[in-house]
Amino acid sequence: MKTSRMSVKELLQSEDCGKEVEVKGWVRTKRGNKQVNFIALNDGSTINNIQVVVDMEKVAEEVMKKVTTGAAVHVKGVLVESTGSGQAREIQAKEVIVTGEADPEKYPIQPKKHSLEFLREVAHLRFRTNIFGAVFRIRHAMAFAIHQYFNDHGFYYLHTPLITASDCEGAGEMFRVTTLDPKNPPLLEDGSVDFRQDFFGKSTNLTVSGQLEGELGAMSLGKIYTFGPTFRAENSNTTRHLSEFWMIEPEVAFNDLEDNMDLAEDFLKYLIRYALEHCMDDLLFLSKRLQEEEKDKKAEERSMELIEKLQFVLNHDFERVTYTEAIDILKNSKQNKNGKFQYPVTGWGVDLQSEHERYLVEKHFKKPVILTGYPKEIKAFYMKQNPDGKTVAAMDVLFPQIGEIIGGSQREEDYNKLVTRMQEVGIPVSAMSWYLDTRRFGSAEHSGFGLGFERLLLFVTGMGNIRDVIPFPRTPKNAEF
Ligand code: ATP
Ligand code: MN
């Protein structure tokens, strides 16, 4: 009978006990004695390992010596009901072939607890740990769910450019894209670089957001979303900022701010529900790990259990509050009066820091919050101006542990108001003529937002550092691998 290779996930769920099977994977651990060895084998298909039972009379000792943590092996054997491995199935080996050895003296991922900091240094191998296997399976599932959600709701996936010539998106500092010789660039008479001689004939950068192009798409296709990498050269060494991160930006014609908030809340809840329905094994593992990490903390300092936390967000309406109300709450909070904020809240007009956002969510409302109506001075030029002349139709979604997870707004659709605002903040109107055309021809109210993919993953996985939810993080002074 011909046997065919199966994944560990398939084998663990198989009903075919007694069947000849083949599996290939990497050794997590091996234990045993002279008569029998047990190999815990994992191939990335699931957090769970399959146990391979090796009768030492059937497999050469020479071969078994090479079965060490990290080695790649090919096992042929019989699938049987398991009695002791904690899993439903195991394999009784007939043949073990080591296809790639992993010298225990040199292989960095040994079966012991490694710190996340250490694993970041060996990010090229950290996928082989349980924790990063879980994180990156969840990352995949969330990416898939994002496309699923938008496809099911009639959105079109729009690919916006990564190289952009507009430097006025205002979302952050940009990385320059150039082919000019850094040692000897062509200069203009005033000594500045002559970018007319650069590759694109003008100065270009990596995009900080696909929104402006996204608006162009929405103003004809109706509902679009982008999902791609964005780049910010901001020198913020925090646990929530990357220099290269992935962003999801839906943009919808004829949506007002209310519709935008409804979309953001429905979308986030869909993604969390999807994780609970499709990633339970991995979530349970991450939850157990978090609880172990916190077991020495006092009860009141421990965070909510991961799965409970996800269900909590799913089962509660997000609190919708204006910026003005939030400032009142923050200003009058004990925290503020006792000088416990690093940035004291002095009054209306200040930008909110992460500590303020988290106070509102974790201490005051005790659930996710959507803040609206920010002062126009602290928000981007394209946001719709409210009749009060002071605020704009912005919305930030704030989450526990994260702070801002989504930033969005209704966009200014009035040509004159938009141009006036651009002039006020010094944005070259002529260079943005293409953008303004949506307001010149068939303008309509429209709204959208940006969700930071890695911020979402921080929340869903419970990981504490954004560097641990993207395979190869780019941060200031760090572009390894
Ligand atoms: P923050 O104030 O947290 O730095 P922002 O206001 O600069 O964020 P936006 O320009 O509104 O961010 O971007 C939309 C979303 O992209 C944010 O809500 C956040 O989820 C995510 N985001 C922004 N900057 C980063 C970054 N450097 N790394 C990872 N995600 C980010
Ligand atoms: Mn923002």
XYZ file of C-alpha atoms and ligand atoms in Angstrom:
513
model
C 0.000 0.000 0.000
C 1.315 3.414 -0.904
C 1.503 5.767 2.035
C 1.356 9.484 1.598
C 2.837 12.194 3.758
C 0.471 13.937 6.131
C 0.841 17.035 8.286
C 0.988 16.740 12.060
C -2.333 18.562 12.241
C -3.986 16.040 9.919
C -2.466 13.100 11.749
C -3.669 14.287 15.152
C -7.224 14.515 13.811
C -7.121 11.355 11.693
C -9.661 8.581 12.244
C -7.459 6.043 10.455
C -5.736 4.287 13.330
C -3.740 1.301 12.111
C -2.901 3.045 8.851
C 0.639 3.325 7.487
C 1.640 6.992 7.511
C 4.561 9.255 6.772
C 5.363 12.556 8.410
C 8.195 15.045 8.126
C 9.034 17.690 10.669
C 11.504 19.095 13.162
C 12.352 17.449 16.446
C 11.225 19.433 19.448
C 12.432 16.976 22.094
C 13.542 13.395 22.421
C 13.486 11.331 25.591
C 13.477 7.672 26.516
C 15.731 4.775 27.442
C 17.574 1.865 25.823
C 14.378 0.111 24.760
C 12.150 2.915 23.592
C 12.500 6.582 22.569
C 9.816 9.242 22.253
C 10.231 12.033 19.715
C 7.999 15.100 19.924
C 7.707 16.185 16.297
C 6.369 19.475 14.951
C 5.989 20.666 11.368
C 4.431 24.088 11.926
C 0.918 23.001 10.975
C -0.269 23.240 14.590
C 0.986 24.181 18.036
C 0.668 20.501 18.989
C 3.410 17.942 18.467
C 2.876 14.379 17.414
C 4.653 11.786 19.474
C 6.739 9.274 17.566
C 7.414 6.085 19.513
C 10.648 4.378 18.474
C 11.363 0.770 19.396
C 15.164 0.896 19.694
C 15.465 -2.615 18.294
C 13.924 -1.486 15.013
C 15.913 1.714 14.370
C 19.720 1.941 14.365
C 21.286 3.663 17.350
C 23.493 5.632 14.931
C 20.400 7.213 13.401
C 18.742 7.921 16.741
C 21.861 9.731 17.950
C 21.257 12.312 15.259
C 17.670 12.838 16.356
C 18.279 15.961 18.417
C 16.285 19.129 19.003
C 15.952 21.052 15.749
C 16.867 18.163 13.434
C 14.619 17.542 10.426
C 13.343 13.974 10.265
C 11.215 11.821 8.018
C 9.230 9.171 9.859
C 7.410 6.173 8.401
C 5.212 4.182 10.689
C 1.756 3.248 11.880
C -0.747 5.708 13.301
C -2.118 4.473 16.606
C -4.359 5.698 19.362
C -2.191 7.338 21.986
C -2.203 6.219 25.564
C 0.086 8.717 27.191
C 1.275 11.630 25.063
C -1.558 13.998 25.917
C -2.651 13.828 22.273
C -5.182 11.518 20.663
C -2.752 9.943 18.212
C 0.852 8.896 18.021
C 3.057 7.114 15.519
C 4.785 3.806 16.037
C 7.907 4.259 13.948
C 9.081 1.677 11.445
C 11.740 3.885 9.934
C 13.358 7.176 10.942
C 15.443 9.148 8.445
C 17.329 12.236 9.585
C 17.291 14.628 6.629
C 18.994 17.543 8.370
C 21.024 17.390 11.562
C 21.103 20.180 14.163
C 24.265 20.085 16.238
C 23.147 20.487 19.875
C 26.366 22.380 20.609
C 25.502 25.019 18.037
C 21.737 25.085 17.495
C 20.477 28.131 19.448
C 16.890 27.013 20.070
C 17.265 24.407 22.802
C 14.317 22.951 24.742
C 14.393 25.452 27.571
C 12.843 28.832 28.221
C 14.509 31.482 26.051
C 13.823 35.177 26.623
C 11.923 37.060 23.934
C 14.899 39.422 23.682
C 17.234 36.538 22.920
C 14.809 35.125 20.368
C 14.677 38.510 18.622
C 18.427 38.146 18.032
C 17.805 34.821 16.314
C 14.600 35.925 14.593
C 15.484 33.750 11.619
C 15.021 30.668 13.804
C 12.431 31.841 16.310
C 9.558 30.516 14.172
C 10.580 27.117 15.503
C 9.496 27.945 19.031
C 5.957 27.292 20.225
C 5.352 30.911 20.986
C 6.358 32.297 17.590
C 4.676 29.433 15.776
C 1.471 30.499 17.531
C 1.990 34.213 16.851
C 2.666 33.780 13.145
C -0.165 31.319 12.567
C -2.457 33.910 14.144
C -0.896 36.633 11.995
C -1.757 34.599 8.919
C -5.299 33.931 10.121
C -5.901 37.628 10.769
C -4.594 38.630 7.338
C -6.885 36.087 5.751
C -9.861 37.240 7.848
C -9.269 40.856 6.788
C -9.587 39.959 3.120
C -12.563 37.727 3.908
C -14.387 40.505 5.748
C -13.948 43.081 3.029
C -14.712 40.674 0.211
C -17.917 39.607 1.967
C -18.908 43.246 2.413
C -18.400 44.358 -1.189
C -15.060 46.148 -0.814
C -12.378 46.069 -3.507
C -8.731 45.493 -2.618
C -6.860 48.495 -4.041
C -3.089 48.406 -4.416
C -1.753 51.854 -3.653
C 1.872 52.756 -4.451
C 4.688 52.327 -1.967
C 6.778 55.009 -3.623
C 5.166 58.398 -3.419
C 6.032 61.904 -4.487
C 3.724 63.674 -2.068
C 5.424 64.534 1.181
C 2.396 66.116 2.793
C 0.454 63.171 4.103
C 1.392 64.419 7.502
C 1.277 61.002 9.133
C 4.961 60.878 9.975
C 8.551 61.364 8.896
C 9.373 59.716 5.571
C 12.205 57.610 4.176
C 13.696 59.091 1.020
C 13.872 56.972 -2.127
C 16.686 58.036 -4.414
C 19.289 56.728 -6.846
C 21.462 59.838 -6.560
C 25.029 59.361 -5.361
C 24.964 60.302 -1.662
C 28.608 61.412 -1.863
C 28.158 63.640 -4.854
C 24.539 64.611 -5.622
C 23.780 67.180 -8.338
C 23.177 70.556 -6.760
C 21.073 73.577 -7.609
C 22.543 77.058 -7.520
C 21.402 77.561 -3.923
C 23.262 74.435 -2.844
C 20.235 72.183 -2.397
C 19.990 68.802 -4.125
C 18.624 68.886 -7.669
C 16.010 66.136 -7.547
C 15.042 66.806 -11.166
C 18.036 64.614 -11.933
C 16.857 61.864 -9.596
C 15.272 58.626 -10.853
C 11.688 59.923 -10.930
C 12.632 63.479 -11.825
C 11.499 64.662 -8.423
C 12.004 63.891 -4.776
C 10.281 60.649 -3.726
C 9.676 58.788 -0.481
C 8.293 55.555 0.882
C 4.623 55.935 1.690
C 3.391 56.573 5.234
C -0.206 55.762 4.285
C -2.194 54.732 1.232
C -5.109 56.915 2.198
C -4.908 59.707 -0.357
C -4.804 57.235 -3.253
C -7.393 55.138 -1.424
C -9.780 58.086 -1.521
C -9.393 58.255 -5.305
C -10.419 54.604 -5.522
C -13.363 54.976 -3.165
C -14.661 57.941 -5.163
C -15.461 55.639 -8.062
C -15.404 52.038 -6.859
C -17.436 52.945 -3.784
C -15.801 50.801 -1.151
C -12.108 49.986 -1.215
C -9.469 48.840 1.221
C -5.709 48.760 1.129
C -3.563 46.264 3.021
C 0.147 46.749 2.665
C 3.366 47.939 4.227
C 3.857 51.546 5.281
C 7.034 53.244 6.440
C 7.679 55.866 9.065
C 11.084 57.281 9.889
C 9.967 58.453 13.294
C 12.562 57.862 15.956
C 10.151 56.388 18.480
C 11.652 53.446 20.286
C 8.476 52.163 21.927
C 6.812 48.768 22.218
C 4.077 49.984 19.816
C 6.015 51.574 16.942
C 7.794 50.011 13.963
C 9.574 51.787 11.125
C 7.950 49.355 8.674
C 4.470 48.176 9.553
C 1.401 46.889 7.756
C -1.733 48.936 7.594
C -5.302 48.224 6.568
C -7.123 51.273 5.228
C -10.764 51.017 4.189
C -12.276 54.063 2.471
C -15.980 54.343 1.685
C -17.841 56.845 -0.480
C -21.046 58.247 1.036
C -20.106 57.143 4.570
C -20.236 59.744 7.311
C -18.400 59.581 10.632
C -21.157 57.520 12.254
C -20.961 54.925 9.453
C -17.186 54.973 9.800
C -17.376 54.181 13.518
C -19.883 51.399 12.873
C -17.561 49.912 10.256
C -14.524 50.089 12.550
C -16.341 48.431 15.431
C -17.923 45.713 13.301
C -14.610 45.017 11.550
C -12.580 44.719 14.766
C -15.199 42.471 16.351
C -15.277 40.267 13.260
C -11.498 39.820 13.431
C -11.542 38.981 17.130
C -14.399 36.526 16.636
C -12.477 34.956 13.758
C -9.436 34.467 15.992
C -11.573 32.835 18.693
C -13.192 30.544 16.156
C -10.077 29.562 14.188
C -7.023 29.966 16.428
C -8.119 28.510 19.766
C -5.180 26.092 20.160
C -2.686 28.887 19.655
C -4.626 31.345 21.836
C -4.795 28.806 24.662
C -1.054 28.330 24.485
C -0.385 32.082 24.537
C -2.869 32.560 27.370
C -1.175 29.912 29.513
C 2.188 31.487 28.868
C 0.922 34.932 29.883
C -0.602 33.586 33.061
C 2.653 31.887 33.965
C 4.511 35.148 33.402
C 2.145 36.979 35.693
C 1.815 34.390 38.420
C 4.118 36.278 40.766
C 2.138 39.494 40.402
C -0.526 40.570 42.888
C -4.065 39.702 41.813
C -5.018 43.328 41.125
C -1.947 43.839 38.927
C -2.633 40.865 36.699
C -4.202 41.543 33.338
C -7.412 39.892 32.216
C -6.924 36.373 30.861
C -6.356 36.548 27.098
C -9.434 34.698 25.854
C -11.645 36.373 28.425
C -10.267 39.728 27.240
C -11.076 38.956 23.605
C -14.591 37.847 24.528
C -15.030 40.951 26.640
C -14.304 43.241 23.693
C -16.614 41.180 21.511
C -19.501 41.462 23.937
C -19.423 45.174 24.698
C -20.347 48.224 22.670
C -17.404 50.545 22.247
C -17.879 53.751 24.235
C -18.250 56.725 21.885
C -16.948 59.889 23.505
C -15.901 63.310 22.241
C -12.394 64.607 22.687
C -13.847 67.489 24.744
C -15.514 65.054 27.170
C -12.318 63.021 27.363
C -10.253 66.071 28.281
C -12.685 66.854 31.104
C -12.416 63.314 32.427
C -8.635 63.322 32.214
C -8.195 66.789 33.679
C -10.341 65.959 36.691
C -8.894 62.483 37.212
C -7.041 61.658 40.435
C -4.176 60.526 38.255
C -3.813 63.997 36.759
C -4.344 65.879 40.015
C -1.734 63.758 41.767
C 0.752 64.398 38.984
C 0.829 60.729 37.959
C 0.737 61.403 34.228
C 4.086 61.907 32.586
C 2.349 64.495 30.389
C -0.084 66.454 32.587
C -3.440 67.250 30.977
C -3.590 71.013 31.153
C -6.684 71.670 29.086
C -8.480 71.626 25.760
C -6.209 71.445 22.749
C -3.473 69.108 23.996
C -2.685 65.965 22.043
C -3.421 62.738 23.875
C -0.529 60.492 24.810
C -0.731 56.740 25.069
C -0.933 56.983 28.874
C -4.085 59.136 28.556
C -5.666 56.822 26.035
C -5.011 53.827 28.257
C -6.370 55.625 31.309
C -9.658 56.278 29.509
C -9.940 52.675 28.347
C -8.533 50.711 31.266
C -9.411 52.837 34.287
C -12.350 55.050 33.363
C -14.628 53.357 30.828
C -13.173 49.853 31.214
C -13.892 49.036 27.577
C -12.770 50.121 24.099
C -13.400 53.792 23.390
C -13.944 55.720 20.162
C -12.894 59.340 20.565
C -14.290 61.886 18.091
C -14.166 65.606 17.453
C -10.475 66.366 17.945
C -9.118 69.925 17.657
C -8.255 70.559 14.021
C -4.752 71.736 14.975
C -3.649 68.262 16.085
C -5.162 66.382 13.136
C -4.446 66.102 9.411
C -5.565 68.679 6.843
C -8.026 66.386 5.034
C -10.353 65.803 7.963
C -13.865 67.249 7.702
C -14.247 70.491 9.582
C -17.088 70.615 12.067
C -19.505 73.593 12.157
C -17.935 74.791 15.445
C -14.866 75.912 13.475
C -12.584 74.293 16.073
C -12.903 70.532 15.719
C -12.777 67.959 12.934
C -14.725 64.745 12.317
C -11.835 62.534 13.428
C -12.155 59.234 15.224
C -9.526 57.233 17.078
C -10.330 53.772 18.397
C -8.561 53.122 21.698
C -7.957 49.619 23.034
C -6.783 48.269 26.367
C -3.028 47.582 26.537
C -2.495 49.292 23.138
C -3.964 52.783 23.200
C -4.669 53.905 19.625
C -5.360 50.937 17.363
C -7.284 52.817 14.642
C -7.087 56.406 13.426
C -9.640 57.697 10.945
C -12.042 60.422 9.941
C -14.714 61.692 7.658
C -12.863 63.533 4.894
C -13.441 67.152 3.938
C -15.467 67.022 0.705
C -15.866 70.787 0.265
C -13.286 71.984 -2.245
C -12.988 75.511 -0.877
C -12.727 74.507 2.759
C -10.115 71.890 1.901
C -7.975 74.291 -0.129
C -8.178 76.948 2.574
C -7.046 74.435 5.174
C -4.174 73.263 2.972
C -2.988 76.829 2.577
C -3.253 77.425 6.327
C -0.993 74.484 7.102
C 1.343 75.117 4.166
C 0.565 72.241 1.817
C 1.363 72.957 -1.845
C -2.064 73.016 -3.457
C -0.833 72.729 -7.028
C 1.152 69.534 -6.356
C -2.023 68.020 -4.895
C -4.222 68.866 -7.838
C -4.886 65.182 -8.531
C -6.222 64.736 -5.005
C -8.385 67.839 -5.231
C -9.991 66.590 -8.439
C -12.195 64.274 -6.354
C -13.629 67.446 -4.804
C -13.815 69.280 -8.121
C -15.738 66.571 -9.913
C -18.565 64.684 -8.261
C -17.506 65.339 -4.704
C -19.340 63.454 -1.991
C -18.996 62.756 1.684
C -16.673 59.860 2.378
C -14.807 58.329 5.291
C -12.120 55.859 6.158
C -9.575 54.776 8.701
C -6.239 53.052 9.196
C -5.804 49.985 11.362
C -2.237 49.107 12.295
C -1.996 45.369 11.610
C 0.684 44.783 14.243
C -1.258 46.751 16.860
C -4.204 44.434 16.205
C -1.871 41.456 16.610
C -0.511 42.805 19.890
C -4.058 42.821 21.177
C -5.094 39.419 19.844
C -1.932 37.564 20.890
C -1.368 39.436 24.165
C 2.290 39.925 23.219
C 3.883 42.944 24.879
C 6.272 44.168 22.192
C 5.407 44.983 18.574
C 8.779 43.519 17.500
C 7.405 40.100 18.398
C 4.375 40.097 16.096
C 6.138 40.855 12.775
C 8.615 38.307 11.384
C 11.529 40.668 10.808
C 11.048 43.976 12.638
C 12.515 47.217 11.364
C 13.100 49.780 14.094
C 15.607 52.602 14.567
C 19.146 51.154 14.300
C 17.810 47.717 13.463
C 17.321 46.125 10.047
C 18.682 42.609 10.633
C 17.821 39.709 8.353
P 0.512 56.939 17.187
O -0.053 58.222 17.695
O 0.167 55.739 17.996
O 1.980 57.010 16.857
P -0.502 57.789 14.646
O -1.587 58.674 15.103
O 0.769 58.352 14.174
O -0.184 56.676 15.788
P -1.972 57.104 12.248
O -1.224 57.971 11.343
O -3.321 57.493 12.668
O -1.056 56.795 13.544
O -1.950 55.620 11.634
C -3.065 54.740 11.683
C -2.762 53.506 12.521
O -1.540 52.905 12.166
C -2.627 53.786 13.995
O -3.872 53.850 14.610
C -1.827 52.602 14.473
O -2.657 51.460 14.642
C -0.922 52.304 13.305
N 0.432 52.873 13.467
C 0.810 54.169 13.342
N 2.130 54.324 13.485
C 2.633 53.081 13.684
C 3.954 52.571 13.876
N 5.022 53.370 13.861
N 4.102 51.239 14.035
C 3.029 50.421 14.019
N 1.759 50.831 13.843
C 1.547 52.149 13.672
Mn -3.667 58.518 14.643
